[in-house]
Coordinates of C-alpha atoms and ligand atoms in Angstrom, one line a residue:
X1 CA -15.4 6.6 -5.2
X2 CA -16.7 3.0 -5.6
X3 CA -15.7 0.6 -2.3
X4 CA -14.5 -2.7 -1.4
X5 CA -14.0 -4.5 1.8
X6 CA -10.7 -3.7 3.6
X7 CA -11.3 -7.4 5.0
X8 CA -13.0 -9.7 7.3
X9 CA -14.8 -7.4 10.1
X10 CA -13.3 -4.4 8.9
X11 CA -15.1 -1.3 7.1
X12 CA -15.4 -0.6 3.0
X13 CA -12.8 1.8 1.8
X14 CA -12.2 3.2 -1.5
X15 CA -10.7 1.0 -4.1
X16 CA -8.2 3.5 -4.7
X17 CA -5.9 4.6 -1.5
X18 CA -3.0 7.0 -1.5
X19 CA 0.5 5.5 -1.1
X20 CA 2.8 7.5 0.8
X21 CA 6.2 6.4 0.5
X22 CA 7.3 8.9 -2.0
X23 CA 6.3 12.1 -0.1
X24 CA 8.9 11.3 2.4
X25 CA 11.9 9.1 0.9
X26 CA 14.5 10.7 -1.0
X27 CA 13.3 13.4 -3.6
X28 CA 10.2 14.4 -1.4
X29 CA 8.6 17.4 -1.6
X30 CA 8.2 20.3 1.1
X31 CA 6.0 19.3 3.8
X32 CA 3.3 21.8 2.8
X33 CA 3.2 20.3 -0.8
X34 CA 3.0 16.7 0.5
X35 CA 0.1 17.8 2.7
X36 CA -1.8 19.0 -0.6
X37 CA -1.2 15.8 -2.4
X38 CA -2.8 14.1 0.6
X39 CA -5.6 16.6 0.8
X40 CA -6.3 16.2 -3.0
X41 CA -6.5 12.4 -2.5
X42 CA -9.0 12.7 0.4
X43 CA -10.8 15.1 -1.6
X44 CA -11.1 12.8 -4.5
X45 CA -12.8 10.2 -2.3
X46 CA -9.8 8.1 -1.2
X47 CA -10.4 6.4 2.2
X48 CA -7.5 4.6 2.9
X49 CA -3.8 6.1 3.4
X50 CA -1.0 3.8 3.2
X51 CA 2.0 4.5 5.3
X52 CA 5.0 3.0 7.2
X53 CA 7.3 4.4 10.1
X54 CA 10.4 3.8 7.7
X55 CA 8.8 6.2 5.0
X56 CA 11.7 8.5 5.6
X57 CA 15.4 9.0 4.4
X58 CA 17.3 7.0 7.3
X59 CA 16.9 5.8 11.0
X60 CA 16.7 9.6 12.3
X61 CA 14.1 10.4 10.5
X62 CA 11.7 7.6 11.1
X63 CA 7.8 8.6 11.1
X64 CA 8.2 11.3 8.7
X65 CA 5.3 10.1 6.6
X66 CA 3.4 9.1 9.4
X67 CA 3.9 12.8 10.7
X68 CA 2.9 14.4 7.3
X69 CA -0.4 12.0 7.6
X70 CA -1.4 13.1 10.8
X71 CA -0.8 16.7 10.0
X72 CA -2.8 16.4 6.6
X73 CA -5.4 14.8 8.4
X74 CA -5.2 17.6 11.3
X75 CA -5.9 20.2 8.8
X76 CA -8.4 18.6 6.7
X77 CA -12.0 19.8 7.0
X78 CA -13.6 16.2 6.3
X79 CA -14.4 13.3 8.7
X80 CA -11.5 11.8 10.1
X81 CA -13.3 8.7 11.2
X82 CA -13.9 7.7 7.5
X83 CA -10.4 7.6 7.0
X84 CA -8.5 4.4 7.4
X85 CA -4.7 4.7 8.2
X86 CA -2.7 1.6 7.4
X87 CA 0.8 1.7 8.8
X88 CA 3.7 -1.0 9.0
X89 CA 6.7 -2.2 11.2
X90 CA 9.0 -4.7 11.0
X91 CA 12.0 -2.7 8.6
X92 CA 14.5 -0.4 9.5
X93 CA 16.4 2.5 7.6
X94 CA 20.3 2.4 8.7
X95 CA 22.5 5.0 6.5
X96 CA 19.0 4.8 4.2
X97 CA 19.3 1.3 3.8
X98 CA 15.9 -1.2 4.0
X99 CA 16.6 -3.6 6.6
X100 CA 14.4 -6.3 8.1
X101 CA 13.7 -6.3 12.2
X102 CA 10.8 -8.7 13.1
X103 CA 11.9 -9.2 16.7
X104 CA 9.0 -8.6 19.2
X105 CA 10.8 -5.6 21.1
X106 CA 11.6 -3.9 18.0
X107 CA 8.0 -4.3 16.9
X108 CA 6.8 -3.2 20.1
X109 CA 9.0 -0.2 20.0
X110 CA 8.1 0.5 16.4
X111 CA 4.3 0.3 17.1
X112 CA 4.6 2.9 20.1
X113 CA 6.4 5.2 17.9
X114 CA 3.8 5.1 15.3
X115 CA 1.1 5.7 17.9
X116 CA 3.1 9.0 18.6
X117 CA 3.7 10.0 15.1
X118 CA 0.3 9.2 14.0
X119 CA -1.2 11.1 17.2
X120 CA -3.6 8.4 17.9
X121 CA -4.4 5.9 20.8
X122 CA -5.0 2.9 18.3
X123 CA -3.8 2.3 15.0
X124 CA -6.1 1.4 12.5
X125 CA -4.3 -1.2 10.3
X126 CA -0.9 -2.3 11.6
X127 CA 1.1 -4.5 8.8
X128 CA 4.2 -6.9 9.5
X129 CA 6.0 -4.9 6.8
X130 CA 8.2 -8.1 5.7
X131 CA 8.8 -11.3 7.3
X132 CA 12.2 -11.1 8.9
X133 CA 14.3 -14.6 8.2
X134 CA 16.0 -14.4 11.3
X135 CA 12.9 -14.5 13.5
X136 CA 10.2 -17.3 13.3
X137 CA 7.0 -15.8 11.6
X138 CA 4.9 -17.0 14.7
X139 CA 7.0 -14.7 17.1
X140 CA 6.7 -11.4 14.6
X141 CA 2.8 -12.1 14.4
X142 CA 2.3 -13.1 18.1
X143 CA 3.8 -9.7 18.8
X144 CA 1.1 -7.9 16.6
X145 CA -1.6 -10.2 18.0
X146 CA -0.5 -9.0 21.6
X147 CA -0.6 -5.6 20.6
X148 CA -3.8 -5.8 19.2
X149 CA -5.0 -7.5 22.7
X150 CA -3.7 -4.4 24.3
X151 CA -5.6 -2.1 22.5
X152 CA -2.9 -0.6 20.4
X153 CA -4.0 -2.1 16.9
X154 CA -7.3 -2.5 15.5
X155 CA -6.8 -4.7 12.6
X156 CA -3.8 -6.7 11.5
X157 CA -2.0 -7.1 8.0
X158 CA 0.9 -8.8 6.4
X159 CA 3.2 -7.5 3.7
X160 CA 5.6 -9.4 1.2
X161 CA 4.1 -12.6 1.9
X162 CA 3.3 -16.0 0.4
X163 CA 0.2 -18.2 0.8
X164 CA 1.7 -20.3 3.1
X165 CA 3.0 -17.3 5.5
X166 CA -0.8 -16.0 5.2
X167 CA -2.2 -19.4 6.4
X168 CA 0.6 -19.5 9.3
X169 CA -0.3 -16.2 10.4
X170 CA -4.2 -16.7 10.1
X171 CA -3.6 -19.6 12.6
X172 CA -2.4 -17.3 15.3
X173 CA -4.6 -14.2 14.7
X174 CA -7.2 -12.9 12.1
X175 CA -5.5 -11.0 9.2
X176 CA -7.5 -8.4 7.6
X177 CA -4.8 -7.4 4.5
X178 CA -2.1 -8.4 2.6
X179 CA -0.2 -6.1 0.6
X180 CA 2.2 -7.0 -1.9
X181 CA 3.5 -5.9 -5.5
X182 CA 1.3 -5.9 -8.3
X183 CA 1.4 -4.5 -11.6
X184 CA 1.8 -5.8 -15.3
X185 CA 5.4 -5.8 -14.8
X186 CA 5.3 -7.9 -11.7
X187 CA 2.8 -10.3 -11.6
X188 CA 4.2 -12.9 -8.7
X189 CA 1.3 -12.2 -6.8
X190 CA -1.1 -13.8 -9.5
X191 CA 1.4 -16.4 -10.2
X192 CA 1.7 -17.8 -6.6
X193 CA -2.0 -17.6 -6.1
X194 CA -1.7 -15.0 -3.3
X195 CA -4.2 -12.6 -5.0
X196 CA -6.6 -15.7 -5.5
X197 CA -6.5 -16.9 -1.9
X198 CA -7.4 -13.4 -0.6
X199 CA -10.1 -13.1 -2.7
X200 CA -11.4 -16.8 -1.3
X201 CA -10.8 -15.6 2.4
X202 CA -12.1 -12.2 1.8
X203 CA -8.9 -10.6 2.8
X204 CA -8.3 -7.4 1.1
X205 CA -5.4 -7.4 -1.0
X206 CA -3.4 -3.9 -1.3
X207 CA -1.5 -4.0 -4.4
X208 CA 1.4 -1.8 -4.1
X209 CA 3.7 -0.2 -6.8
X210 CA 0.6 -0.9 -9.0
X211 CA 1.9 1.3 -11.8
X212 CA 5.2 -0.5 -11.3
X213 CA 7.0 2.1 -9.0
X214 CA 9.4 5.1 -9.2
X215 CA 11.4 3.9 -12.4
X216 CA 9.1 1.6 -14.3
X217 CA 5.9 3.9 -14.5
X218 CA 7.8 6.5 -16.6
X219 CA 7.8 3.5 -19.4
X220 CA 3.9 3.6 -19.4
X221 CA 3.2 6.5 -21.6
X222 CA 4.9 4.8 -24.7
X223 CA 3.7 1.3 -24.3
X224 CA 2.0 0.7 -27.2
X225 CA -0.6 -1.5 -26.2
X226 CA -1.5 0.7 -23.2
X227 CA -1.1 3.8 -25.1
X228 CA -3.6 2.7 -27.6
X229 CA -6.4 1.8 -25.0
X230 CA -5.6 5.0 -23.1
X231 CA -6.0 7.2 -26.3
X232 CA -9.3 5.2 -27.0
X233 CA -10.7 6.1 -23.7
X234 CA -9.3 9.7 -23.6
X235 CA -7.6 9.0 -20.4
X236 CA -4.1 8.3 -18.9
X237 CA -1.8 5.1 -19.4
X238 CA -1.2 5.2 -15.9
X239 CA -5.2 5.1 -15.2
X240 CA -5.5 2.3 -18.0
X241 CA -2.8 0.1 -16.1
X242 CA -4.5 0.8 -12.5
X243 CA -7.8 -0.3 -13.8
X244 CA -6.0 -3.5 -15.0
X245 CA -4.8 -4.0 -11.5
X246 CA -8.0 -3.5 -9.9
X247 CA -9.6 -5.9 -12.5
X248 CA -7.2 -8.9 -10.9
X249 CA -9.5 -10.1 -8.1
X250 CA -12.5 -8.9 -6.3
X251 CA -10.6 -7.8 -2.9
X252 CA -8.0 -6.0 -4.8
X253 CA -7.5 -2.2 -3.6
X254 CA -4.6 -0.5 -5.0
X255 CA -2.5 2.4 -3.4
X256 CA -0.6 4.1 -6.0
X257 CA 2.0 7.0 -4.8
X258 CA 1.9 10.5 -6.2
X259 CA 3.8 13.5 -5.6
X260 CA 1.6 15.9 -7.4
X261 CA -2.0 16.9 -7.0
X262 CA -2.2 15.8 -10.8
X263 CA -1.2 12.3 -10.5
X264 CA -3.1 11.3 -7.4
X265 CA -6.5 12.7 -8.9
X266 CA -5.4 10.9 -12.5
X267 CA -5.0 7.7 -10.3
X268 CA -8.3 8.2 -8.7
X269 CA -10.3 8.5 -11.9
X270 CA -9.1 4.9 -12.5
X271 CA -11.9 3.5 -10.1
X272 CA -14.5 4.2 -12.5
X273 CA -12.7 3.3 -15.7
X274 CA -14.3 0.3 -17.5
X275 CA -11.9 -1.6 -19.9
X276 CA -13.3 -4.4 -22.0
X277 CA -12.7 -8.1 -21.7
X278 CA -10.6 -7.3 -25.2
X279 CA -8.5 -4.6 -23.8
X280 CA -7.9 -6.6 -20.4
X281 CA -6.4 -9.6 -22.3
X282 CA -4.4 -7.5 -24.3
X283 CA -2.4 -6.4 -21.3
X284 CA -2.6 -9.7 -20.2
X285 CA -0.7 -10.6 -23.2
X286 CA 1.7 -7.8 -23.6
X287 CA 5.3 -7.6 -22.8
X288 CA 6.2 -5.1 -20.1
X289 CA 10.0 -4.9 -19.9
X290 CA 11.7 -4.1 -16.4
X291 CA 15.0 -3.4 -17.9
Ligands
LIG301 N1 4.7 -3.4 1.6 C1 6.0 -2.8 0.8 O1 6.7 -3.7 0.6 C2 5.8 -1.6 -0.2 C3 6.8 -1.5 -1.2 C4 6.8 -0.7 -1.8 C5 5.7 0.5 -2.0 N2 4.7 0.3 -0.9 C6 3.4 1.2 -0.9 O2 3.1 1.3 -2.0 C7 2.7 2.4 -2.5 C8 3.0 2.8 -4.2 O3 4.3 1.9 -4.5 P1 5.3 2.7 -5.2 O4 5.5 4.1 -4.6 O5 6.4 2.0 -5.0 O6 4.9 3.0 -6.8 P2 3.6 3.3 -8.0 O7 2.3 3.5 -7.0 O8 3.7 2.1 -8.5 O9 4.2 4.8 -8.0 C9 5.1 5.4 -8.7 C10 5.1 6.6 -9.3 O10 4.6 6.5 -10.3 C11 4.0 8.0 -10.7 N3 2.2 7.6 -10.7 C12 1.3 6.8 -10.0 N4 -0.1 7.0 -10.3 C13 0.2 7.9 -11.5 C14 -1.1 8.6 -12.1 N5 -1.9 8.0 -12.4 N6 -0.1 9.5 -13.3 C15 1.0 10.1 -13.3 N7 1.8 9.3 -12.4 C16 1.6 8.2 -11.8 C17 4.0 8.7 -9.3 O11 5.2 9.8 -9.4 P3 5.4 11.0 -8.9 O12 5.9 10.8 -7.3 O13 6.1 12.0 -9.6 O14 3.8 11.5 -8.9 C18 4.5 7.6 -8.2 O15 5.2 8.3 -7.3 C19 4.1 3.2 -1.8 O16 3.7 4.4 -1.7 C20 3.9 2.7 -0.5 O17 2.6 3.3 0.3 C21 4.9 -0.9 -0.3

Protein backbone atom coordinates (compact mmCIF):
# COMPACT_ATOMS: atom_id res chain seq x y z
CA UNK A 1 0.00 0.00 0.00
CA UNK A 2 1.22 3.56 -0.58
CA UNK A 3 2.70 5.24 2.45
CA UNK A 4 3.13 8.64 4.06
CA UNK A 5 5.43 9.82 6.81
CA UNK A 6 3.93 9.25 10.26
CA UNK A 7 5.66 12.45 11.34
CA UNK A 8 9.05 14.06 11.97
CA UNK A 9 11.74 11.43 12.65
CA UNK A 10 9.19 8.64 12.40
CA UNK A 11 8.79 5.97 9.71
CA UNK A 12 6.46 5.88 6.74
CA UNK A 13 3.22 4.03 7.37
CA UNK A 14 0.36 2.94 5.13
CA UNK A 15 -1.97 5.81 4.22
CA UNK A 16 -4.83 3.68 5.53
CA UNK A 17 -4.55 2.31 9.07
CA UNK A 18 -7.11 0.40 11.12
CA UNK A 19 -9.11 2.18 13.82
CA UNK A 20 -9.72 -0.36 16.55
CA UNK A 21 -12.56 1.18 18.58
CA UNK A 22 -15.66 -0.74 17.37
CA UNK A 23 -13.87 -4.06 17.91
CA UNK A 24 -13.99 -3.39 21.66
CA UNK A 25 -16.90 -1.11 22.56
CA UNK A 26 -20.61 -1.97 22.72
CA UNK A 27 -21.63 -4.06 19.71
CA UNK A 28 -18.17 -5.60 19.46
CA UNK A 29 -17.62 -8.96 17.76
CA UNK A 30 -16.17 -12.03 19.48
CA UNK A 31 -12.42 -11.99 20.10
CA UNK A 32 -11.56 -14.44 17.30
CA UNK A 33 -13.66 -12.45 14.81
CA UNK A 34 -11.88 -9.25 15.91
CA UNK A 35 -8.50 -10.91 15.44
CA UNK A 36 -9.51 -11.95 11.92
CA UNK A 37 -10.42 -8.34 11.05
CA UNK A 38 -7.03 -7.13 12.30
CA UNK A 39 -5.24 -9.88 10.34
CA UNK A 40 -7.17 -8.97 7.18
CA UNK A 41 -6.17 -5.33 7.65
CA UNK A 42 -2.50 -6.24 8.04
CA UNK A 43 -2.69 -8.64 5.08
CA UNK A 44 -4.18 -5.78 3.01
CA UNK A 45 -1.00 -3.80 3.68
CA UNK A 46 -1.97 -1.63 6.65
CA UNK A 47 1.01 -0.90 8.89
CA UNK A 48 -0.74 1.36 11.41
CA UNK A 49 -3.13 0.17 14.11
CA UNK A 50 -4.88 2.82 16.20
CA UNK A 51 -6.13 1.91 19.65
CA UNK A 52 -6.64 3.38 23.15
CA UNK A 53 -6.82 2.06 26.69
CA UNK A 54 -10.47 3.17 26.79
CA UNK A 55 -11.62 1.18 23.76
CA UNK A 56 -13.56 -1.16 26.01
CA UNK A 57 -16.97 -1.39 27.69
CA UNK A 58 -16.19 0.45 30.94
CA UNK A 59 -13.52 1.00 33.57
CA UNK A 60 -13.52 -2.73 34.48
CA UNK A 61 -12.57 -3.59 30.93
CA UNK A 62 -9.74 -1.09 30.30
CA UNK A 63 -7.22 -2.30 27.72
CA UNK A 64 -9.61 -4.62 25.83
CA UNK A 65 -8.63 -3.31 22.39
CA UNK A 66 -4.93 -3.16 23.26
CA UNK A 67 -5.02 -6.82 24.38
CA UNK A 68 -6.89 -7.74 21.19
CA UNK A 69 -4.23 -6.05 19.05
CA UNK A 70 -1.44 -7.69 21.05
CA UNK A 71 -3.04 -11.11 20.49
CA UNK A 72 -3.58 -10.43 16.79
CA UNK A 73 0.05 -9.39 16.33
CA UNK A 74 1.29 -12.44 18.26
CA UNK A 75 -0.71 -14.73 15.98
CA UNK A 76 0.11 -12.90 12.74
CA UNK A 77 2.87 -14.53 10.69
CA UNK A 78 4.08 -11.21 9.22
CA UNK A 79 6.85 -8.89 10.37
CA UNK A 80 5.77 -7.34 13.73
CA UNK A 81 8.45 -4.66 13.53
CA UNK A 82 6.92 -3.20 10.39
CA UNK A 83 3.70 -2.34 12.27
CA UNK A 84 3.20 0.88 14.25
CA UNK A 85 0.73 0.58 17.13
CA UNK A 86 -0.67 3.91 18.27
CA UNK A 87 -2.45 4.01 21.61
CA UNK A 88 -3.79 6.80 23.82
CA UNK A 89 -4.20 7.84 27.42
CA UNK A 90 -6.13 10.63 29.07
CA UNK A 91 -9.72 9.35 29.21
CA UNK A 92 -11.62 7.04 31.56
CA UNK A 93 -14.86 5.00 31.16
CA UNK A 94 -16.78 5.21 34.48
CA UNK A 95 -20.00 3.23 33.95
CA UNK A 96 -19.29 3.35 30.22
CA UNK A 97 -19.13 7.17 30.00
CA UNK A 98 -16.21 8.91 28.28
CA UNK A 99 -14.55 11.25 30.84
CA UNK A 100 -11.28 13.17 30.60
CA UNK A 101 -8.36 12.76 33.00
CA UNK A 102 -5.11 14.44 32.00
CA UNK A 103 -3.53 14.45 35.46
CA UNK A 104 0.10 13.33 35.49
CA UNK A 105 -0.60 10.46 37.95
CA UNK A 106 -3.39 9.13 35.75
CA UNK A 107 -1.30 9.33 32.56
CA UNK A 108 1.58 7.50 34.24
CA UNK A 109 -0.69 4.72 35.51
CA UNK A 110 -2.45 4.50 32.14
CA UNK A 111 0.84 4.25 30.26
CA UNK A 112 2.04 1.41 32.52
CA UNK A 113 -1.22 -0.47 31.95
CA UNK A 114 -0.98 0.07 28.18
CA UNK A 115 2.58 -1.31 28.18
CA UNK A 116 1.23 -4.44 29.88
CA UNK A 117 -1.88 -4.76 27.70
CA UNK A 118 0.16 -4.35 24.51
CA UNK A 119 2.85 -6.64 25.94
CA UNK A 120 5.66 -4.33 24.85
CA UNK A 121 8.59 -2.66 26.59
CA UNK A 122 8.01 0.61 24.75
CA UNK A 123 4.89 2.04 23.12
CA UNK A 124 5.38 3.11 19.49
CA UNK A 125 3.07 6.13 19.46
CA UNK A 126 1.37 7.44 22.63
CA UNK A 127 -1.30 10.06 22.10
CA UNK A 128 -2.90 12.38 24.62
CA UNK A 129 -6.52 11.40 23.95
CA UNK A 130 -7.86 14.90 24.63
CA UNK A 131 -6.79 17.95 26.63
CA UNK A 132 -8.37 17.97 30.09
CA UNK A 133 -9.86 21.42 30.82
CA UNK A 134 -9.04 20.89 34.50
CA UNK A 135 -5.34 20.24 33.92
CA UNK A 136 -2.93 22.67 32.23
CA UNK A 137 -1.94 21.18 28.86
CA UNK A 138 1.75 21.61 29.69
CA UNK A 139 1.33 19.27 32.68
CA UNK A 140 -0.26 16.51 30.60
CA UNK A 141 2.21 16.91 27.72
CA UNK A 142 5.10 17.29 30.17
CA UNK A 143 4.21 13.89 31.63
CA UNK A 144 4.31 12.32 28.18
CA UNK A 145 7.70 13.97 27.62
CA UNK A 146 8.94 12.40 30.88
CA UNK A 147 7.60 8.98 29.87
CA UNK A 148 9.42 9.32 26.56
CA UNK A 149 12.60 10.28 28.38
CA UNK A 150 12.22 7.15 30.49
CA UNK A 151 12.02 5.02 27.33
CA UNK A 152 8.37 3.98 27.75
CA UNK A 153 7.15 5.85 24.68
CA UNK A 154 8.82 6.25 21.30
CA UNK A 155 6.77 9.05 19.72
CA UNK A 156 4.21 11.47 21.15
CA UNK A 157 0.92 12.43 19.55
CA UNK A 158 -2.05 14.61 20.43
CA UNK A 159 -5.74 14.18 19.77
CA UNK A 160 -8.73 16.51 19.70
CA UNK A 161 -6.56 19.64 19.69
CA UNK A 162 -6.49 23.12 18.14
CA UNK A 163 -3.55 24.72 16.35
CA UNK A 164 -2.82 26.79 19.47
CA UNK A 165 -2.69 23.61 21.59
CA UNK A 166 -0.39 21.88 19.11
CA UNK A 167 1.98 24.87 19.23
CA UNK A 168 1.88 24.89 23.02
CA UNK A 169 2.72 21.18 23.14
CA UNK A 170 5.50 21.59 20.56
CA UNK A 171 7.19 24.08 22.85
CA UNK A 172 7.62 21.19 25.33
CA UNK A 173 8.38 18.13 23.22
CA UNK A 174 8.40 17.10 19.53
CA UNK A 175 4.90 16.23 18.37
CA UNK A 176 4.77 13.48 15.75
CA UNK A 177 1.02 13.13 15.08
CA UNK A 178 -2.30 14.87 15.60
CA UNK A 179 -5.50 12.81 15.57
CA UNK A 180 -8.68 14.82 14.96
CA UNK A 181 -12.03 14.06 13.36
CA UNK A 182 -12.30 14.57 9.60
CA UNK A 183 -14.95 13.43 7.13
CA UNK A 184 -17.28 15.17 4.66
CA UNK A 185 -19.77 15.34 7.56
CA UNK A 186 -17.31 17.06 9.93
CA UNK A 187 -14.76 19.43 8.37
CA UNK A 188 -13.71 21.53 11.37
CA UNK A 189 -10.12 20.26 11.09
CA UNK A 190 -9.99 21.97 7.68
CA UNK A 191 -11.80 25.15 8.72
CA UNK A 192 -9.64 25.69 11.82
CA UNK A 193 -6.37 25.13 9.96
CA UNK A 194 -5.27 22.02 11.88
CA UNK A 195 -4.80 19.93 8.73
CA UNK A 196 -2.85 22.72 7.04
CA UNK A 197 -0.66 23.33 10.09
CA UNK A 198 0.17 19.61 10.31
CA UNK A 199 1.14 19.58 6.62
CA UNK A 200 3.42 22.60 7.13
CA UNK A 201 5.16 20.95 10.10
CA UNK A 202 5.28 17.43 8.60
CA UNK A 203 3.13 16.20 11.49
CA UNK A 204 1.02 13.16 10.57
CA UNK A 205 -2.67 14.07 10.65
CA UNK A 206 -4.58 10.93 11.64
CA UNK A 207 -8.14 11.48 10.44
CA UNK A 208 -10.55 9.74 12.79
CA UNK A 209 -14.16 8.76 12.00
CA UNK A 210 -13.27 9.30 8.30
CA UNK A 211 -16.55 7.88 7.03
CA UNK A 212 -18.53 9.76 9.66
CA UNK A 213 -18.54 7.26 12.53
CA UNK A 214 -20.86 4.41 13.44
CA UNK A 215 -24.17 6.14 12.63
CA UNK A 216 -23.50 8.58 9.79
CA UNK A 217 -21.52 6.16 7.60
CA UNK A 218 -24.77 4.33 6.95
CA UNK A 219 -26.03 7.34 4.98
CA UNK A 220 -23.24 7.08 2.41
CA UNK A 221 -24.64 4.39 0.10
CA UNK A 222 -27.64 6.62 -0.66
CA UNK A 223 -25.80 9.95 -0.83
CA UNK A 224 -26.57 11.17 -4.37
CA UNK A 225 -23.19 12.76 -5.15
CA UNK A 226 -21.04 10.05 -3.55
CA UNK A 227 -23.13 7.19 -4.94
CA UNK A 228 -22.80 8.55 -8.47
CA UNK A 229 -19.01 8.82 -8.18
CA UNK A 230 -18.78 5.34 -6.66
CA UNK A 231 -20.81 3.89 -9.49
CA UNK A 232 -18.58 5.55 -12.07
CA UNK A 233 -15.50 3.99 -10.49
CA UNK A 234 -17.15 0.64 -9.79
CA UNK A 235 -16.34 0.98 -6.11
CA UNK A 236 -18.07 1.58 -2.77
CA UNK A 237 -19.34 4.91 -1.47
CA UNK A 238 -17.19 4.41 1.64
CA UNK A 239 -14.00 4.12 -0.39
CA UNK A 240 -14.88 7.27 -2.34
CA UNK A 241 -15.27 9.21 0.91
CA UNK A 242 -12.01 7.79 2.27
CA UNK A 243 -10.20 8.84 -0.92
CA UNK A 244 -11.65 12.35 -0.48
CA UNK A 245 -10.35 12.52 3.12
CA UNK A 246 -6.90 11.34 1.99
CA UNK A 247 -6.86 14.14 -0.53
CA UNK A 248 -7.36 16.89 2.09
CA UNK A 249 -3.68 17.27 2.95
CA UNK A 250 -0.31 15.78 2.17
CA UNK A 251 0.19 14.51 5.72
CA UNK A 252 -3.30 12.99 6.12
CA UNK A 253 -3.46 9.33 7.10
CA UNK A 254 -6.89 7.76 7.60
CA UNK A 255 -7.84 5.27 10.31
CA UNK A 256 -11.24 3.85 9.36
CA UNK A 257 -12.75 1.27 11.69
CA UNK A 258 -14.31 -2.05 10.70
CA UNK A 259 -15.93 -5.01 12.35
CA UNK A 260 -15.90 -7.11 9.21
CA UNK A 261 -13.16 -8.30 6.88
CA UNK A 262 -15.13 -7.04 3.89
CA UNK A 263 -15.26 -3.48 5.28
CA UNK A 264 -11.57 -3.25 6.12
CA UNK A 265 -10.52 -4.68 2.73
CA UNK A 266 -12.76 -2.11 1.07
CA UNK A 267 -11.21 0.69 3.14
CA UNK A 268 -7.72 -0.46 2.16
CA UNK A 269 -8.72 -0.14 -1.50
CA UNK A 270 -9.27 3.61 -1.08
CA UNK A 271 -5.48 4.08 -0.96
CA UNK A 272 -5.30 3.70 -4.73
CA UNK A 273 -8.60 5.28 -5.73
CA UNK A 274 -7.94 8.33 -7.91
CA UNK A 275 -10.69 10.97 -7.87
CA UNK A 276 -10.72 13.75 -10.46
CA UNK A 277 -10.66 17.46 -9.53
CA UNK A 278 -14.32 17.64 -10.53
CA UNK A 279 -15.24 14.70 -8.31
CA UNK A 280 -13.35 16.14 -5.33
CA UNK A 281 -15.00 19.51 -5.91
CA UNK A 282 -18.44 17.89 -6.13
CA UNK A 283 -17.94 16.29 -2.71
CA UNK A 284 -16.57 19.61 -1.36
CA UNK A 285 -19.75 21.33 -2.44
CA UNK A 286 -22.22 18.60 -1.47
CA UNK A 287 -24.35 18.69 1.64
CA UNK A 288 -23.81 15.94 4.22
CA UNK A 289 -26.61 16.03 6.76
CA UNK A 290 -25.72 14.95 10.30
CA UNK A 291 -29.39 14.72 11.33
N1 LIG B 1 -9.19 10.30 19.07
C1 LIG B 1 -10.48 10.23 19.26
O1 LIG B 1 -11.06 10.95 20.09
C2 LIG B 1 -11.26 9.27 18.42
C3 LIG B 1 -12.66 9.34 18.37
C4 LIG B 1 -13.34 8.42 17.54
C5 LIG B 1 -12.61 7.48 16.80
N2 LIG B 1 -11.25 7.43 16.91
C6 LIG B 1 -10.44 6.44 16.15
O2 LIG B 1 -10.80 6.48 14.78
C7 LIG B 1 -11.25 5.20 14.37
C8 LIG B 1 -12.32 5.35 13.31
O3 LIG B 1 -13.40 6.13 13.76
P1 LIG B 1 -14.87 5.52 14.03
O4 LIG B 1 -14.74 4.13 14.51
O5 LIG B 1 -15.55 6.52 14.90
O6 LIG B 1 -15.62 5.60 12.64
P2 LIG B 1 -15.37 5.32 11.09
O7 LIG B 1 -13.98 4.92 10.80
O8 LIG B 1 -15.92 6.52 10.42
O9 LIG B 1 -16.23 4.02 10.82
C9 LIG B 1 -17.50 3.78 11.34
C10 LIG B 1 -18.04 2.48 10.78
O10 LIG B 1 -18.19 2.60 9.39
C11 LIG B 1 -18.10 1.34 8.81
N3 LIG B 1 -17.11 1.38 7.72
C12 LIG B 1 -15.87 1.94 7.74
N4 LIG B 1 -15.26 1.77 6.55
C13 LIG B 1 -16.11 1.06 5.78
C14 LIG B 1 -16.07 0.57 4.46
N5 LIG B 1 -15.00 0.76 3.70
N6 LIG B 1 -17.16 -0.10 3.98
C15 LIG B 1 -18.25 -0.28 4.74
N7 LIG B 1 -18.35 0.14 6.02
C16 LIG B 1 -17.30 0.82 6.52
C17 LIG B 1 -17.64 0.36 9.85
O11 LIG B 1 -18.77 -0.39 10.26
P3 LIG B 1 -18.65 -1.89 10.86
O12 LIG B 1 -18.07 -1.69 12.23
O13 LIG B 1 -20.04 -2.36 10.87
O14 LIG B 1 -17.72 -2.66 9.96
C18 LIG B 1 -17.14 1.29 10.95
O15 LIG B 1 -17.25 0.76 12.23
C19 LIG B 1 -11.74 4.54 15.67
O16 LIG B 1 -11.85 3.16 15.53
C20 LIG B 1 -10.67 5.00 16.61
O17 LIG B 1 -9.51 4.22 16.42
C21 LIG B 1 -10.58 8.32 17.68
